Amino acid sequence: MRPLFFGFILITLLSAETVKVSAVPTTLPKNIHIPAVFAFGDSIVDPGNNNHLYTTLKSNFPPYGRDFIGGKPSGRYSNGKIPTDLLVKLLGLKELLPAYLDPALKPQDLLTGVSFASGGAGYDPVTAQLVTVLGLPDQLNLFKQCIGTLKTIAGEERTANILSNSLFLVFAGSDDIAGTYYTSPISPRRFQYDIQSYTDLMARYAIGFVQDLVKLGARRIGLYGAPPIGCVPTVRTLLGGKQRQCADKLNKAALMFNSKLSTSLRNLKHNPNVTAVYVDLYNPLLELINNPRPHGFEIVDRGCCGTGKVESTMLCNQFSPCTCQDVSKYLFWDSYHPSQKGYEALMGPVIQSSFKSFFGSNNNP
């Protein structure tokens, strides 16, 4: 079993109106036009791509989707919606951001965006290879296919306009640190790198991916730093000792990577019309973990599903004992992923930290 973690963004309704999310007012420029959202990365923004892969890292069965539309599991790693669903709804684009591999997807759906993300992926290609999912290079190849379809149905000029004005969101890094480096029994990385050099490697892959997106026409790109992965319920169980404390070494690794990613983005030389934004996930999530009650949570050290200490993906199933009745008390749905309410609580801080840098100028933060 391998951690599937997350990043998250919610940059809210891009219009001339003032929108309040978690009591954070945000006024958006009138000239901002966001035609679509394209997501890449790991399980936090995978709406079901893994359903169509030969991998055990799936969530298309109960109790996943307990509070989703129709109460049906879709392949999203939560009890309900995930961050990109909430975002496209706020943007007025559509109700949900679909999986690119969904057989029901129609060509016209691509005009407003899609997710290529695959649960278990990371910046390091080895991360996806270990669990047989779509790594970022694979996701990029799918995006190239998507561009070809867009050109067929919308033409070259409109496709270029869609790409240049859309949001490109990249959520990765947690599985590299928590899985590939620290807990995978078959990964070679701990023998090849110390944590300093491994986080260097991660940052290089991340910047390379940004450059690849820019070459394909992306102009608004958000990269999300690693959260305090040492405080995720399953990591507490595996590495937090008898008291299940936060695993300090993983949190330090996350901070190390975040610093390198942020610095690399600032130093990135690219088209002056490109905005590449680093978004801090570490501190907003840590705030919810350290001070849950003001945000409406009571339980942050375990998830709702089963015991909440180890259950995720195949272990979080309809036979899991003691799945909680009131998920609203829980920050985490399973032992790796937040509940829908958890994502909603994170909207305000992420908007507050990223809005100005994303839409205020064309320079890196």
CSV table of C-alpha atoms in Angstrom, one decimal:
chain,number,residue,atom,x,y,z
A,1,MET,CA,0.0,0.0,0.0
A,2,ARG,CA,1.2,3.5,-0.8
A,3,PRO,CA,0.3,6.9,0.3
A,4,LEU,CA,-1.8,8.9,-2.1
A,5,PHE,CA,-1.7,12.5,-1.1
A,6,PHE,CA,-2.6,15.7,-2.3
A,7,GLY,CA,-2.3,19.2,-3.2
A,8,PHE,CA,-5.2,21.6,-3.6
A,9,ILE,CA,-6.1,24.9,-5.1
A,10,LEU,CA,-9.2,26.9,-5.1
A,11,ILE,CA,-8.7,30.1,-6.8
A,12,THR,CA,-12.3,31.2,-6.9
A,13,LEU,CA,-14.9,32.6,-9.3
A,14,LEU,CA,-13.0,34.7,-11.9
A,15,SER,CA,-15.4,37.5,-12.6
A,16,ALA,CA,-15.9,41.1,-11.6
A,17,GLU,CA,-17.9,40.0,-8.6
A,18,THR,CA,-16.8,39.7,-5.0
A,19,VAL,CA,-16.9,36.1,-3.8
A,20,LYS,CA,-16.6,34.9,-0.2
A,21,VAL,CA,-15.1,31.6,0.6
A,22,SER,CA,-14.3,30.7,4.2
A,23,ALA,CA,-14.8,34.4,5.0
A,24,VAL,CA,-12.1,35.5,2.5
A,25,PRO,CA,-13.3,38.2,0.1
A,26,THR,CA,-11.7,38.2,-3.3
A,27,THR,CA,-12.4,40.7,-6.0
A,28,LEU,CA,-11.3,39.6,-9.5
A,29,PRO,CA,-10.2,41.6,-12.5
A,30,LYS,CA,-12.9,42.2,-15.1
A,31,ASN,CA,-10.6,41.3,-17.9
A,32,ILE,CA,-9.8,37.8,-16.6
A,33,HIS,CA,-11.2,35.1,-18.8
A,34,ILE,CA,-10.7,31.4,-17.8
A,35,PRO,CA,-12.2,29.1,-20.4
A,36,ALA,CA,-11.0,25.8,-19.0
A,37,VAL,CA,-9.1,24.1,-16.2
A,38,PHE,CA,-6.5,21.3,-16.9
A,39,ALA,CA,-5.3,19.3,-13.9
A,40,PHE,CA,-2.2,17.0,-13.6
A,41,GLY,CA,-0.7,15.1,-10.7
A,42,ASP,CA,-1.9,12.7,-8.1
A,43,SER,CA,-4.9,11.3,-6.3
A,44,ILE,CA,-6.2,14.7,-5.0
A,45,VAL,CA,-7.2,15.7,-8.5
A,46,ASP,CA,-7.8,12.2,-10.1
A,47,PRO,CA,-11.6,12.0,-10.7
A,48,GLY,CA,-11.3,8.5,-12.0
A,49,ASN,CA,-8.5,8.0,-14.5
A,50,ASN,CA,-7.2,5.1,-12.4
A,51,ASN,CA,-10.5,3.3,-12.9
A,52,HIS,CA,-9.2,2.4,-16.3
A,53,LEU,CA,-5.7,1.3,-15.4
A,54,TYR,CA,-4.3,-2.1,-14.2
A,55,THR,CA,-3.5,-0.9,-10.7
A,56,THR,CA,-4.7,-1.5,-7.2
A,57,LEU,CA,-4.8,2.2,-6.5
A,58,LYS,CA,-8.5,2.8,-7.1
A,59,SER,CA,-11.4,4.2,-5.2
A,60,ASN,CA,-14.4,3.4,-7.5
A,61,PHE,CA,-16.2,1.4,-4.8
A,62,PRO,CA,-18.1,2.1,-1.6
A,63,PRO,CA,-17.8,3.8,0.8
A,64,TYR,CA,-15.9,6.3,-1.5
A,65,GLY,CA,-18.4,8.7,-3.0
A,66,ARG,CA,-20.8,8.3,-0.1
A,67,ASP,CA,-21.7,12.0,-0.3
A,68,PHE,CA,-21.0,12.4,-4.0
A,69,ILE,CA,-23.8,13.0,-6.6
A,70,GLY,CA,-26.2,10.1,-6.3
A,71,GLY,CA,-24.1,8.6,-3.5
A,72,LYS,CA,-22.1,6.7,-6.2
A,73,PRO,CA,-18.3,6.1,-6.1
A,74,SER,CA,-16.7,7.7,-9.2
A,75,GLY,CA,-13.0,7.0,-8.6
A,76,ARG,CA,-12.5,10.2,-6.6
A,77,TYR,CA,-10.5,9.6,-3.4
A,78,SER,CA,-13.0,11.3,-1.1
A,79,ASN,CA,-16.5,11.0,0.3
A,80,GLY,CA,-17.6,13.7,-2.2
A,81,LYS,CA,-16.2,16.3,-4.5
A,82,ILE,CA,-12.5,17.0,-4.9
A,83,PRO,CA,-10.8,20.5,-5.3
A,84,THR,CA,-11.0,20.7,-9.1
A,85,ASP,CA,-14.7,20.0,-9.0
A,86,LEU,CA,-15.3,22.8,-6.6
A,87,LEU,CA,-13.1,25.1,-8.7
A,88,VAL,CA,-14.9,24.5,-12.0
A,89,LYS,CA,-18.2,25.0,-10.3
A,90,LEU,CA,-17.1,28.3,-8.9
A,91,LEU,CA,-15.8,29.3,-12.3
A,92,GLY,CA,-19.2,28.6,-13.8
A,93,LEU,CA,-17.6,26.1,-16.3
A,94,LYS,CA,-19.4,23.0,-15.3
A,95,GLU,CA,-20.5,20.9,-12.3
A,96,LEU,CA,-17.4,18.5,-12.2
A,97,LEU,CA,-14.0,18.3,-13.8
A,98,PRO,CA,-14.0,14.9,-15.6
A,99,ALA,CA,-11.3,12.3,-16.0
A,100,TYR,CA,-9.7,12.3,-19.4
A,101,LEU,CA,-9.9,8.5,-19.6
A,102,ASP,CA,-13.7,8.4,-18.8
A,103,PRO,CA,-15.3,6.5,-21.7
A,104,ALA,CA,-18.3,8.8,-21.4
A,105,LEU,CA,-16.2,11.9,-22.1
A,106,LYS,CA,-17.3,13.8,-25.2
A,107,PRO,CA,-15.0,15.9,-27.4
A,108,GLN,CA,-16.9,19.0,-26.4
A,109,ASP,CA,-16.1,18.4,-22.8
A,110,LEU,CA,-12.5,19.2,-23.5
A,111,LEU,CA,-13.3,22.8,-24.3
A,112,THR,CA,-13.8,23.6,-20.6
A,113,GLY,CA,-11.1,21.3,-19.2
A,114,VAL,CA,-10.3,17.9,-18.0
A,115,SER,CA,-8.1,16.1,-15.5
A,116,PHE,CA,-5.2,13.9,-16.5
A,117,ALA,CA,-4.2,13.1,-12.9
A,118,SER,CA,-3.5,9.6,-11.7
A,119,GLY,CA,-3.6,8.6,-8.1
A,120,GLY,CA,-0.1,7.5,-6.9
A,121,ALA,CA,1.8,9.7,-9.4
A,122,GLY,CA,4.7,12.0,-8.5
A,123,TYR,CA,7.3,14.3,-10.0
A,124,ASP,CA,9.8,11.4,-9.8
A,125,PRO,CA,8.9,9.0,-12.7
A,126,VAL,CA,9.8,6.0,-10.5
A,127,THR,CA,6.9,6.9,-8.2
A,128,ALA,CA,4.3,6.1,-10.8
A,129,GLN,CA,6.2,3.1,-12.1
A,130,LEU,CA,6.2,1.4,-8.7
A,131,VAL,CA,2.4,1.3,-8.6
A,132,THR,CA,1.6,1.1,-12.3
A,133,VAL,CA,-0.2,4.4,-12.7
A,134,LEU,CA,0.2,7.4,-15.1
A,135,GLY,CA,3.3,9.4,-14.4
A,136,LEU,CA,3.6,13.1,-15.4
A,137,PRO,CA,5.2,12.2,-18.8
A,138,ASP,CA,2.2,9.9,-19.5
A,139,GLN,CA,-0.2,12.6,-18.5
A,140,LEU,CA,1.6,15.1,-20.7
A,141,ASN,CA,1.2,12.6,-23.7
A,142,LEU,CA,-2.5,12.5,-23.0
A,143,PHE,CA,-2.6,16.3,-22.9
A,144,LYS,CA,-1.0,16.3,-26.4
A,145,GLN,CA,-3.8,14.0,-27.6
A,146,CYS,CA,-6.3,16.4,-26.0
A,147,ILE,CA,-4.8,19.3,-27.9
A,148,GLY,CA,-5.1,17.4,-31.2
A,149,THR,CA,-8.8,16.9,-30.5
A,150,LEU,CA,-9.3,20.5,-29.5
A,151,LYS,CA,-7.8,21.6,-32.8
A,152,THR,CA,-10.1,19.3,-34.7
A,153,ILE,CA,-13.3,20.6,-33.0
A,154,ALA,CA,-12.4,24.2,-32.4
A,155,GLY,CA,-9.6,25.1,-34.8
A,156,GLU,CA,-6.1,26.2,-34.3
A,157,GLU,CA,-6.8,29.8,-33.3
A,158,ARG,CA,-9.5,29.0,-30.7
A,159,THR,CA,-7.4,26.2,-29.3
A,160,ALA,CA,-4.4,28.5,-28.8
A,161,ASN,CA,-6.7,31.0,-27.1
A,162,ILE,CA,-8.1,28.3,-24.7
A,163,LEU,CA,-4.6,27.1,-23.8
A,164,SER,CA,-3.2,30.6,-23.2
A,165,ASN,CA,-6.1,31.6,-20.9
A,166,SER,CA,-6.8,28.4,-19.0
A,167,LEU,CA,-5.6,27.4,-15.6
A,168,PHE,CA,-3.1,24.5,-15.5
A,169,LEU,CA,-2.8,23.0,-12.0
A,170,VAL,CA,-0.2,20.5,-11.0
A,171,PHE,CA,-0.5,18.6,-7.7
A,172,ALA,CA,2.4,16.2,-6.9
A,173,GLY,CA,5.2,15.6,-4.5
A,174,SER,CA,3.7,13.9,-1.5
A,175,ASP,CA,3.8,10.4,-3.0
A,176,ASP,CA,7.5,10.9,-3.9
A,177,ILE,CA,8.4,11.8,-0.3
A,178,ALA,CA,6.0,9.6,1.7
A,179,GLY,CA,5.9,6.6,-0.6
A,180,THR,CA,8.9,6.3,-3.0
A,181,TYR,CA,11.5,7.7,-0.6
A,182,TYR,CA,10.4,6.8,2.9
A,183,THR,CA,8.0,3.8,2.9
A,184,SER,CA,8.2,1.8,-0.3
A,185,PRO,CA,10.0,-1.5,0.3
A,186,ILE,CA,10.9,-1.8,-3.4
A,187,SER,CA,12.0,1.7,-4.3
A,188,PRO,CA,15.7,2.2,-5.1
A,189,ARG,CA,15.7,5.9,-4.3
A,190,ARG,CA,16.8,5.8,-0.6
A,191,PHE,CA,19.9,3.9,-1.8
A,192,GLN,CA,20.6,6.3,-4.6
A,193,TYR,CA,20.0,9.6,-2.9
A,194,ASP,CA,20.0,11.3,0.5
A,195,ILE,CA,17.0,13.5,1.1
A,196,GLN,CA,18.7,16.7,0.1
A,197,SER,CA,19.6,15.3,-3.3
A,198,TYR,CA,16.3,13.6,-3.7
A,199,THR,CA,14.3,16.8,-3.2
A,200,ASP,CA,16.7,18.4,-5.7
A,201,LEU,CA,15.7,15.7,-8.2
A,202,MET,CA,12.0,16.3,-7.5
A,203,ALA,CA,12.4,20.1,-8.1
A,204,ARG,CA,14.2,19.5,-11.4
A,205,TYR,CA,11.4,17.2,-12.6
A,206,ALA,CA,8.8,19.8,-11.5
A,207,ILE,CA,10.5,22.7,-13.4
A,208,GLY,CA,10.9,20.5,-16.4
A,209,PHE,CA,7.2,19.7,-16.4
A,210,VAL,CA,6.4,23.5,-16.3
A,211,GLN,CA,8.6,24.1,-19.2
A,212,ASP,CA,6.9,21.3,-21.2
A,213,LEU,CA,3.5,22.8,-20.5
A,214,VAL,CA,4.7,26.2,-21.6
A,215,LYS,CA,6.0,24.7,-24.9
A,216,LEU,CA,2.5,23.3,-25.5
A,217,GLY,CA,0.8,26.7,-25.0
A,218,ALA,CA,0.1,27.0,-21.2
A,219,ARG,CA,0.4,30.4,-19.8
A,220,ARG,CA,-1.2,30.2,-16.3
A,221,ILE,CA,0.4,27.4,-14.2
A,222,GLY,CA,0.0,26.7,-10.6
A,223,LEU,CA,2.4,24.3,-8.8
A,224,TYR,CA,1.4,23.1,-5.3
A,225,GLY,CA,4.0,22.5,-2.7
A,226,ALA,CA,4.0,19.4,-0.5
A,227,PRO,CA,1.7,19.5,2.6
A,228,PRO,CA,2.9,18.4,6.1
A,229,ILE,CA,2.8,14.8,4.9
A,230,GLY,CA,4.2,13.6,8.3
A,231,CYS,CA,0.8,14.5,9.9
A,232,VAL,CA,-1.3,12.4,7.5
A,233,PRO,CA,-3.1,9.7,9.5
A,234,THR,CA,-1.4,6.7,7.9
A,235,VAL,CA,2.1,8.3,8.2
A,236,ARG,CA,1.4,8.9,11.9
A,237,THR,CA,0.6,5.2,12.2
A,238,LEU,CA,3.6,4.0,10.3
A,239,LEU,CA,6.3,6.4,11.5
A,240,GLY,CA,4.8,8.4,14.4
A,241,GLY,CA,5.6,6.1,17.2
A,242,LYS,CA,3.2,4.7,19.9
A,243,GLN,CA,1.5,8.1,20.3
A,244,ARG,CA,1.1,8.5,16.5
A,245,GLN,CA,2.7,11.9,16.5
A,246,CYS,CA,3.5,13.8,13.3
A,247,ALA,CA,6.6,12.2,11.6
A,248,ASP,CA,9.0,15.1,11.8
A,249,LYS,CA,11.5,13.9,9.2
A,250,LEU,CA,8.8,13.8,6.5
A,251,ASN,CA,7.6,17.3,7.3
A,252,LYS,CA,11.2,18.5,7.1
A,253,ALA,CA,11.5,16.8,3.7
A,254,ALA,CA,8.3,18.5,2.5
A,255,LEU,CA,9.6,21.9,3.6
A,256,MET,CA,12.9,21.2,2.0
A,257,PHE,CA,11.2,20.4,-1.3
A,258,ASN,CA,8.8,23.4,-1.1
A,259,SER,CA,11.7,25.8,-0.6
A,260,LYS,CA,13.5,24.4,-3.7
A,261,LEU,CA,10.4,24.4,-5.8
A,262,SER,CA,9.5,28.0,-4.9
A,263,THR,CA,13.1,29.2,-5.5
A,264,SER,CA,13.3,27.3,-8.8
A,265,LEU,CA,10.1,28.9,-10.0
A,266,ARG,CA,11.3,32.4,-9.2
A,267,ASN,CA,14.5,31.7,-11.1
A,268,LEU,CA,12.8,30.2,-14.1
A,269,LYS,CA,13.4,32.0,-17.3
A,270,HIS,CA,10.5,31.9,-19.6
A,271,ASN,CA,8.1,33.8,-21.8
A,272,PRO,CA,7.2,37.1,-19.9
A,273,ASN,CA,3.5,36.3,-20.6
A,274,VAL,CA,3.7,33.1,-18.5
A,275,THR,CA,2.7,33.2,-14.9
A,276,ALA,CA,4.0,30.2,-12.9
A,277,VAL,CA,2.8,30.3,-9.3
A,278,TYR,CA,4.0,28.4,-6.3
A,279,VAL,CA,1.2,27.7,-3.9
A,280,ASP,CA,1.8,27.0,-0.2
A,281,LEU,CA,-0.1,24.0,1.0
A,282,TYR,CA,2.0,23.3,4.0
A,283,ASN,CA,0.9,26.0,6.3
A,284,PRO,CA,-2.8,26.1,5.6
A,285,LEU,CA,-3.2,22.4,6.3
A,286,LEU,CA,-1.0,22.6,9.4
A,287,GLU,CA,-3.3,25.3,10.7
A,288,LEU,CA,-6.3,23.0,10.3
A,289,ILE,CA,-4.5,20.2,12.0
A,290,ASN,CA,-3.2,22.3,14.9
A,291,ASN,CA,-6.4,24.3,15.4
A,292,PRO,CA,-9.2,22.2,14.1
A,293,ARG,CA,-12.2,23.4,16.2
A,294,PRO,CA,-12.4,27.0,14.9
A,295,HIS,CA,-12.7,25.4,11.5
A,296,GLY,CA,-15.4,23.0,12.4
A,297,PHE,CA,-13.4,19.8,12.9
A,298,GLU,CA,-13.0,17.6,15.9
A,299,ILE,CA,-10.8,14.7,14.6
A,300,VAL,CA,-7.6,15.3,12.6
A,301,ASP,CA,-5.4,12.4,13.4
A,302,ARG,CA,-7.4,9.7,11.7
A,303,GLY,CA,-9.9,9.4,8.8
A,304,CYS,CA,-13.5,8.6,8.7
A,305,CYS,CA,-13.2,5.3,6.9
A,306,GLY,CA,-12.6,2.2,9.1
A,307,THR,CA,-10.3,2.8,12.0
A,308,GLY,CA,-9.0,5.9,10.1
A,309,LYS,CA,-5.4,4.9,10.8
A,310,VAL,CA,-4.4,2.8,7.8
A,311,GLU,CA,-7.4,2.4,5.5
A,312,SER,CA,-7.2,3.9,2.0
A,313,THR,CA,-7.9,2.7,-1.5
A,314,MET,CA,-8.5,-1.1,-1.4
A,315,LEU,CA,-8.5,-1.2,2.4
A,316,CYS,CA,-11.2,1.4,2.6
A,317,ASN,CA,-14.1,-0.6,1.3
A,318,GLN,CA,-17.7,-1.5,2.1
A,319,PHE,CA,-16.5,-4.1,4.7
A,320,SER,CA,-14.4,-1.6,6.6
A,321,PRO,CA,-15.5,-1.6,10.2
A,322,CYS,CA,-16.6,1.5,12.1
A,323,THR,CA,-16.8,3.9,9.1
A,324,CYS,CA,-17.9,7.1,10.8
A,325,GLN,CA,-21.4,8.4,10.7
A,326,ASP,CA,-20.7,12.1,10.8
A,327,VAL,CA,-17.9,12.8,8.4
A,328,SER,CA,-18.3,16.6,9.0
A,329,LYS,CA,-16.2,16.1,12.2
A,330,TYR,CA,-13.3,14.7,10.2
A,331,LEU,CA,-10.6,16.6,8.3
A,332,PHE,CA,-9.6,13.4,6.6
A,333,TRP,CA,-12.0,11.0,4.8
A,334,ASP,CA,-9.6,8.1,4.7
A,335,SER,CA,-6.0,7.7,6.1
A,336,TYR,CA,-4.5,9.8,3.3
A,337,HIS,CA,-7.1,12.1,1.7
A,338,PRO,CA,-9.3,15.0,3.1
A,339,SER,CA,-13.0,14.9,3.2
A,340,GLN,CA,-15.0,17.2,1.0
A,341,LYS,CA,-15.4,19.5,4.0
A,342,GLY,CA,-11.7,19.4,4.5
A,343,TYR,CA,-11.1,20.7,1.0
A,344,GLU,CA,-13.7,23.4,1.4
A,345,ALA,CA,-12.1,24.6,4.6
A,346,LEU,CA,-8.8,25.0,2.7
A,347,MET,CA,-10.3,27.2,0.0
A,348,GLY,CA,-10.0,30.4,1.9
A,349,PRO,CA,-6.3,30.2,2.8
A,350,VAL,CA,-5.3,29.1,-0.6
A,351,ILE,CA,-7.2,31.9,-2.4
A,352,GLN,CA,-5.7,34.4,0.0
A,353,SER,CA,-2.1,33.2,-0.6
A,354,SER,CA,-2.3,32.7,-4.4
A,355,PHE,CA,-4.8,35.1,-5.9
A,356,LYS,CA,-2.6,38.2,-6.0
A,357,SER,CA,0.4,36.4,-7.4
A,358,PHE,CA,-1.7,34.5,-10.0
A,359,PHE,CA,-3.7,37.3,-11.4
A,360,GLY,CA,-2.0,40.5,-10.1
A,361,SER,CA,0.9,40.3,-12.5
A,362,ASN,CA,2.7,38.2,-15.1
A,363,ASN,CA,5.7,37.7,-12.8
A,364,ASN,CA,6.6,34.8,-10.6
A,365,PRO,CA,5.8,35.3,-6.9
